[in-house]
PDB file of C-alpha atoms in Angstrom:
ATOM      1  CA  MET A   1      -0.395  -0.327   0.062  1.00  0.00           C
ATOM      2  CA  LYS A   2       1.913   3.610  -0.858  1.00  0.00           C
ATOM      3  CA  HIS A   3       0.955   5.846   1.119  1.00  0.00           C
ATOM      4  CA  PRO A   4       0.376   9.817   0.674  1.00  0.00           C
ATOM      5  CA  PRO A   5       3.792  12.080   0.954  1.00  0.00           C
ATOM      6  CA  VAL A   6       5.183  13.586   3.611  1.00  0.00           C
ATOM      7  CA  SER A   7       3.967  16.850   3.152  1.00  0.00           C
ATOM      8  CA  GLU A   8       0.243  15.626   2.396  1.00  0.00           C
ATOM      9  CA  LEU A   9       0.166  14.166   5.956  1.00  0.00           C
ATOM     10  CA  LEU A  10       0.916  16.732   7.347  1.00  0.00           C
ATOM     11  CA  ALA A  11      -1.124  19.213   6.163  1.00  0.00           C
ATOM     12  CA  ALA A  12      -3.583  16.667   6.784  1.00  0.00           C
ATOM     13  CA  VAL A  13      -3.005  16.666  10.310  1.00  0.00           C
ATOM     14  CA  SER A  14      -2.616  20.576  10.492  1.00  0.00           C
ATOM     15  CA  ARG A  15      -5.595  20.840   9.198  1.00  0.00           C
ATOM     16  CA  PHE A  16      -7.716  18.374  11.413  1.00  0.00           C
ATOM     17  CA  LEU A  17      -5.824  19.965  14.035  1.00  0.00           C
ATOM     18  CA  ARG A  18      -6.730  23.978  13.291  1.00  0.00           C
ATOM     19  CA  ASP A  19     -10.646  23.574  11.881  1.00  0.00           C
ATOM     20  CA  GLU A  20     -11.314  20.077  13.642  1.00  0.00           C
ATOM     21  CA  LEU A  21      -9.764  20.424  17.839  1.00  0.00           C
ATOM     22  CA  LEU A  22      -8.542  24.029  17.814  1.00  0.00           C
ATOM     23  CA  PRO A  23     -11.988  25.608  18.121  1.00  0.00           C
ATOM     24  CA  THR A  24     -12.759  23.359  21.125  1.00  0.00           C
ATOM     25  CA  LEU A  25     -10.086  24.239  23.102  1.00  0.00           C
ATOM     26  CA  SER A  26      -9.332  27.281  25.082  1.00  0.00           C
ATOM     27  CA  GLY A  27      -6.006  29.072  27.329  1.00  0.00           C
ATOM     28  CA  ALA A  28      -3.130  27.065  27.324  1.00  0.00           C
ATOM     29  CA  ARG A  29      -4.170  23.665  25.893  1.00  0.00           C
ATOM     30  CA  ALA A  30      -5.288  26.774  22.956  1.00  0.00           C
ATOM     31  CA  PHE A  31      -1.750  28.084  22.884  1.00  0.00           C
ATOM     32  CA  ASN A  32      -0.486  24.629  23.759  1.00  0.00           C
ATOM     33  CA  LEU A  33      -2.208  23.346  19.755  1.00  0.00           C
ATOM     34  CA  ARG A  34      -1.605  27.101  17.759  1.00  0.00           C
ATOM     35  CA  VAL A  35       2.572  25.986  18.527  1.00  0.00           C
ATOM     36  CA  SER A  36       1.906  22.900  17.698  1.00  0.00           C
ATOM     37  CA  ILE A  37       0.306  23.542  14.275  1.00  0.00           C
ATOM     38  CA  ASN A  38       2.808  25.574  13.600  1.00  0.00           C
ATOM     39  CA  ALA A  39       5.551  23.525  14.620  1.00  0.00           C
ATOM     40  CA  ILE A  40       4.201  20.717  12.225  1.00  0.00           C
ATOM     41  CA  ASP A  41       3.322  24.079   8.965  1.00  0.00           C
ATOM     42  CA  LEU A  42       7.142  23.693   9.527  1.00  0.00           C
ATOM     43  CA  ALA A  43       8.559  20.934   9.360  1.00  0.00           C
ATOM     44  CA  ARG A  44       6.426  20.683   6.404  1.00  0.00           C
ATOM     45  CA  ARG A  45       7.872  23.491   4.373  1.00  0.00           C
ATOM     46  CA  GLU A  46      10.707  22.366   4.951  1.00  0.00           C
ATOM     47  CA  ILE A  47      10.384  19.062   3.503  1.00  0.00           C
ATOM     48  CA  GLU A  48       8.627  20.690   0.731  1.00  0.00           C
ATOM     49  CA  GLN A  49      11.210  23.404  -0.016  1.00  0.00           C
ATOM     50  CA  GLN A  50      14.513  23.326   1.704  1.00  0.00           C
ATOM     51  CA  GLY A  51      15.616  21.006  -1.089  1.00  0.00           C
ATOM     52  CA  GLY A  52      14.742  24.175  -3.746  1.00  0.00           C
ATOM     53  CA  ALA A  53      16.242  26.694  -1.571  1.00  0.00           C
ATOM     54  CA  ASP A  54      19.709  24.622  -1.125  1.00  0.00           C
ATOM     55  CA  GLN A  55      20.061  23.931  -4.759  1.00  0.00           C
ATOM     56  CA  ARG A  56      19.768  27.782  -5.680  1.00  0.00           C
ATOM     57  CA  GLU A  57      21.584  28.685  -3.192  1.00  0.00           C
ATOM     58  CA  ARG A  58      24.257  26.370  -4.509  1.00  0.00           C
ATOM     59  CA  LEU A  59      23.926  27.402  -7.961  1.00  0.00           C
ATOM     60  CA  ARG A  60      24.629  31.506  -6.608  1.00  0.00           C
ATOM     61  CA  LEU A  61      26.938  30.373  -4.600  1.00  0.00           C
ATOM     62  CA  ALA A  62      28.968  27.971  -7.293  1.00  0.00           C
ATOM     63  CA  LYS A  63      28.900  31.435  -9.361  1.00  0.00           C
ATOM     64  CA  LEU A  64      29.578  33.609  -7.124  1.00  0.00           C
ATOM     65  CA  LEU A  65      32.532  32.050  -5.558  1.00  0.00           C
ATOM     66  CA  GLY A  66      34.019  30.237  -8.649  1.00  0.00           C
ATOM     67  CA  SER A  67      33.921  27.317  -6.377  1.00  0.00           C
ATOM     68  CA  ASP A  68      32.488  23.408  -7.660  1.00  0.00           C
ATOM     69  CA  ALA A  69      32.345  22.785  -4.203  1.00  0.00           C
ATOM     70  CA  ASP A  70      28.860  21.349  -1.435  1.00  0.00           C
ATOM     71  CA  LEU A  71      26.721  23.740  -0.014  1.00  0.00           C
ATOM     72  CA  GLU A  72      28.453  23.660   3.703  1.00  0.00           C
ATOM     73  CA  THR A  73      32.137  24.314   2.167  1.00  0.00           C
ATOM     74  CA  MET A  74      30.872  27.301   0.037  1.00  0.00           C
ATOM     75  CA  ARG A  75      28.960  28.580   2.874  1.00  0.00           C
ATOM     76  CA  GLN A  76      32.271  28.539   5.141  1.00  0.00           C
ATOM     77  CA  GLU A  77      33.802  30.055   2.826  1.00  0.00           C
ATOM     78  CA  LEU A  78      31.909  32.706   2.259  1.00  0.00           C
ATOM     79  CA  CYS A  79      31.756  33.319   5.383  1.00  0.00           C
ATOM     80  CA  GLU A  80      35.540  33.537   5.539  1.00  0.00           C
ATOM     81  CA  ARG A  81      35.488  35.707   1.949  1.00  0.00           C
ATOM     82  CA  ILE A  82      33.595  38.474   3.664  1.00  0.00           C
ATOM     83  CA  ALA A  83      35.689  38.261   6.865  1.00  0.00           C
ATOM     84  CA  ARG A  84      38.736  38.741   5.109  1.00  0.00           C
ATOM     85  CA  GLY A  85      36.884  41.655   2.889  1.00  0.00           C
ATOM     86  CA  GLU A  86      37.369  39.661  -0.094  1.00  0.00           C
ATOM     87  CA  LEU A  87      33.184  40.470  -0.761  1.00  0.00           C
ATOM     88  CA  THR A  88      31.869  42.971   0.327  1.00  0.00           C
ATOM     89  CA  LEU A  89      28.386  44.424  -0.525  1.00  0.00           C
ATOM     90  CA  ALA A  90      30.011  46.996  -3.694  1.00  0.00           C
ATOM     91  CA  GLU A  91      29.537  43.613  -5.313  1.00  0.00           C
ATOM     92  CA  PRO A  92      26.591  43.287  -6.776  1.00  0.00           C
ATOM     93  CA  ALA A  93      26.087  39.835  -6.712  1.00  0.00           C
ATOM     94  CA  LEU A  94      27.339  39.161  -3.250  1.00  0.00           C
ATOM     95  CA  GLY A  95      23.642  41.033  -2.450  1.00  0.00           C
ATOM     96  CA  GLU A  96      21.903  39.225  -4.375  1.00  0.00           C
ATOM     97  CA  HIS A  97      22.382  35.816  -2.875  1.00  0.00           C
ATOM     98  CA  LEU A  98      22.012  37.408   0.612  1.00  0.00           C
ATOM     99  CA  ARG A  99      18.589  38.817  -0.474  1.00  0.00           C
ATOM    100  CA  SER A 100      17.440  35.963  -2.291  1.00  0.00           C
ATOM    101  CA  THR A 101      18.737  33.586   0.626  1.00  0.00           C
ATOM    102  CA  ALA A 102      16.950  35.298   3.040  1.00  0.00           C
ATOM    103  CA  ILE A 103      13.545  35.489   1.296  1.00  0.00           C
ATOM    104  CA  ASP A 104      13.694  30.968   0.172  1.00  0.00           C
ATOM    105  CA  ARG A 105      14.725  31.182   4.466  1.00  0.00           C
ATOM    106  CA  LEU A 106      11.837  32.761   5.299  1.00  0.00           C
ATOM    107  CA  ALA A 107       8.973  31.331   2.996  1.00  0.00           C
ATOM    108  CA  ILE A 108      10.101  28.663   4.599  1.00  0.00           C
ATOM    109  CA  ASP A 109      10.000  30.072   8.264  1.00  0.00           C
ATOM    110  CA  GLN A 110       7.785  32.548   8.031  1.00  0.00           C
ATOM    111  CA  PRO A 111       5.868  32.945   4.462  1.00  0.00           C
ATOM    112  CA  THR A 112       2.857  35.780   6.421  1.00  0.00           C
ATOM    113  CA  TYR A 113       6.200  37.655   8.065  1.00  0.00           C
ATOM    114  CA  SER A 114       5.459  40.982   6.288  1.00  0.00           C
ATOM    115  CA  ALA A 115       8.813  41.893   5.449  1.00  0.00           C
ATOM    116  CA  TYR A 116       8.858  39.042   3.125  1.00  0.00           C
ATOM    117  CA  LEU A 117       5.767  39.957   1.817  1.00  0.00           C
ATOM    118  CA  ALA A 118       6.913  43.337   1.063  1.00  0.00           C
ATOM    119  CA  ALA A 119      10.143  41.699  -1.021  1.00  0.00           C
ATOM    120  CA  LEU A 120       7.984  39.189  -3.138  1.00  0.00           C
ATOM    121  CA  GLY A 121       5.023  43.002  -3.845  1.00  0.00           C
ATOM    122  CA  ARG A 122       2.523  41.423  -1.843  1.00  0.00           C
ATOM    123  CA  SER A 123       0.573  42.136   1.112  1.00  0.00           C
ATOM    124  CA  ASP A 124      -1.210  39.205   1.882  1.00  0.00           C
ATOM    125  CA  GLY A 125       0.177  35.946   3.171  1.00  0.00           C
ATOM    126  CA  ALA A 126      -1.971  33.856   1.065  1.00  0.00           C
ATOM    127  CA  LYS A 127       0.339  31.364  -0.874  1.00  0.00           C
ATOM    128  CA  ALA A 128       3.317  33.325  -0.742  1.00  0.00           C
ATOM    129  CA  SER A 129       5.540  30.076   0.174  1.00  0.00           C
ATOM    130  CA  ASP A 130       3.938  28.784  -3.131  1.00  0.00           C
ATOM    131  CA  ASP A 131       5.577  31.384  -5.529  1.00  0.00           C
ATOM    132  CA  ARG A 132       8.879  30.688  -4.408  1.00  0.00           C
ATOM    133  CA  LYS A 133       7.917  26.604  -5.050  1.00  0.00           C
ATOM    134  CA  SER A 134       7.083  27.178  -8.124  1.00  0.00           C
ATOM    135  CA  GLU A 135      10.357  29.428  -9.218  1.00  0.00           C
ATOM    136  CA  GLU A 136      12.548  25.820  -8.378  1.00  0.00           C
TER     137      GLU A 136
END
């Protein structure tokens, strides 16, 4: 028997908790359930979006650094070059990389955050993270 993808299972659990259980609770229990729902939603977004975000970051870093190393190695190299003053925000590609990386991270961590929505040119939270997914 084939199971649905994990992200779909998490979405269904989140929907059930939010729509069916949460309205029956109040006080600390309702608060704790909202925290749990947020954690489930974050895990779902990580599963759905992190691979694409890492791939885009790796491509940007490879171009910026002229390297073909793994992502963690290139992140470390970027930090070292910035610390030594070899890369600064005077380099447009660095600013674009940092902005794009932050936007990808916000799409996962805080997709309804007003600064994230502003960066996307939106004023609502409706499926804002889907925009980043479609760029993969």
